[in-house]
Amino acid sequence: MAMQVSWIDADRLKALVAQIMPQEPCEDEAPQAVEIETVPDAVSMSAIESWNAAMDWMEPVTAPLPAAEVMETEPAESLQPQPECEEPPKFLAESPEDNLENEDDHGMPLHNPAAALPLSRIRDKLRAIRQRATEAGILTRVSDAAPPSAPEAAMQAPIDVSSPAVADPVTPLPHTPIFEIPLGSRDERLAAFAAWARQVLHEDGGHVLVMSDE
Amino acid sequence: MIAIATASQKGGVGKTTLCINLAYSLARRGWRVLLIDTDPQGGVGLSLAKSTKAREGFHEFLIRGGDLNKIVVPTRLPELEILPAGQYDTCARQGWSVHEVPGRLADLLRGAELRGVDVVLMDTAAGMNGTTEAVVKACDFVVLPQQAEPLAIRSVPHLLETLARFRAEGAGVRVAGILLTMVMREQEMSLKVARELREMLPSNLMFQQSIPRMPSFLEASALGVPVALTKRNPPPEALIFDQIAAELEQRTGLSKQREKEHGHASLLD
């Protein structure tokens, strides 16, 4: 191409463009966000189904811990690598929101196919909490119990931190509150669970991380 | 919220005209826009109202910070507000620490976000040094207006080099696109320059729309209004800025954000 007018060295320009245009994914084929199923979605289920699903969350104390089904992520296809862009990557396909997501704890966006690492970490943490709860005898099957009517019912018995049973991972705590999932909205159920978990974990300095996938 | 700067090495390429009209178009398209004049010449204020000459604005904020709400000037379009340049000479006499500028700019953008602004559009002085450099670095995107004439186009590599340096220094600013301005459709040389640049640069780095040199822009300046307001019904050239606004929405992800919020509209139900 003749360059009588602009006098610009096309090669130099190309090199500069490469420096200011980082590789970005195609906008149309951007990976979908991976949704972490925290609690069953009451809206999409009948009350009974919802309750049963909630109860599935509770495993018997003696049962071996399965892989954390409760915190299962989306089906595997959402973690599959997305098809590669046929065209050169869109220069500005990345939205400002994506930047915010990039600033999560692990520096890995959840919508990124490579987000398996943070997800597995989250799963591990949740599994550890669950295991601790099981060992302390506070995670019990409540399928035979009558459905609770209010979140408060789940929190009626405070933990006696002075009890020697707390130190014994085998003996169930006599005053350990049983978490019974209340009926109500997702937020109400999540709040009830968080309050229960805080109560249970407080004595050994544990922390509760409440996550909402909304 | 996103912050967008306009920047060019050369003066007189139409940055202020672009900013005023683009801000107006974005506001008409439903975004809450804050147009900030960081150019000591105060072109935005001079273009729109006599009263802004005496107002405090951007440069006062650079010196002492404070409450953004007290210095923002509303317009008759509720979605569009303006922060004029302020009294640059008075401020320059008092002086400000270069090191404080990034922090002040961050405060400014935070204040805009708290006001509920969707888009901050920053008009800058020509050249890429001093305050303009800090402004561009503080923004999420930069639009690069390039006058379609040989001398102006030759500054493109220098401009890109500067932006590459910004990135190397850790600035997150991204190029929203190069926008050809003051294209003289009757001048073969001007068209040739535009063609050359489009052939050399990737298409996604260039705005599809360009801005022609038209007498109506002079008329708009004389009246102190965006081009769309020079006539009761917006003249055809006003649609140029609507087109640029639409492109900008796509290039910055703004349109994606709105689609996520509202989806598509139905004509009837």
mmCIF file of C-alpha atoms in Angstrom, chain A residues 3 5 30 42 59 74 88 101 117 125 130 154 178 182:
data_model
loop_
_atom_site.group_PDB
_atom_site.id
_atom_site.type_symbol
_atom_site.label_atom_id
_atom_site.label_comp_id
_atom_site.label_asym_id
_atom_site.label_seq_id
_atom_site.Cartn_x
_atom_site.Cartn_y
_atom_site.Cartn_z
ATOM 1 C CA MET A 3 1.756 5.682 2.043
ATOM 2 C CA VAL A 5 -0.019 10.746 2.741
ATOM 3 C CA ALA A 30 -18.404 -15.317 26.286
ATOM 4 C CA ALA A 42 -38.313 -22.553 46.038
ATOM 5 C CA GLU A 59 -27.056 -36.233 55.775
ATOM 6 C CA GLU A 74 -23.816 -26.193 36.897
ATOM 7 C CA PRO A 88 -9.738 -11.930 15.821
ATOM 8 C CA GLU A 101 -15.625 -9.875 38.702
ATOM 9 C CA LEU A 117 -9.867 -23.618 41.099
ATOM 10 C CA LYS A 125 -14.312 -25.189 52.510
ATOM 11 C CA ARG A 130 -20.039 -29.885 56.862
ATOM 12 C CA ALA A 154 -34.084 -23.851 64.560
ATOM 13 C CA ILE A 178 -30.485 -28.827 65.050
ATOM 14 C CA PRO A 182 -37.639 -23.098 57.717
#
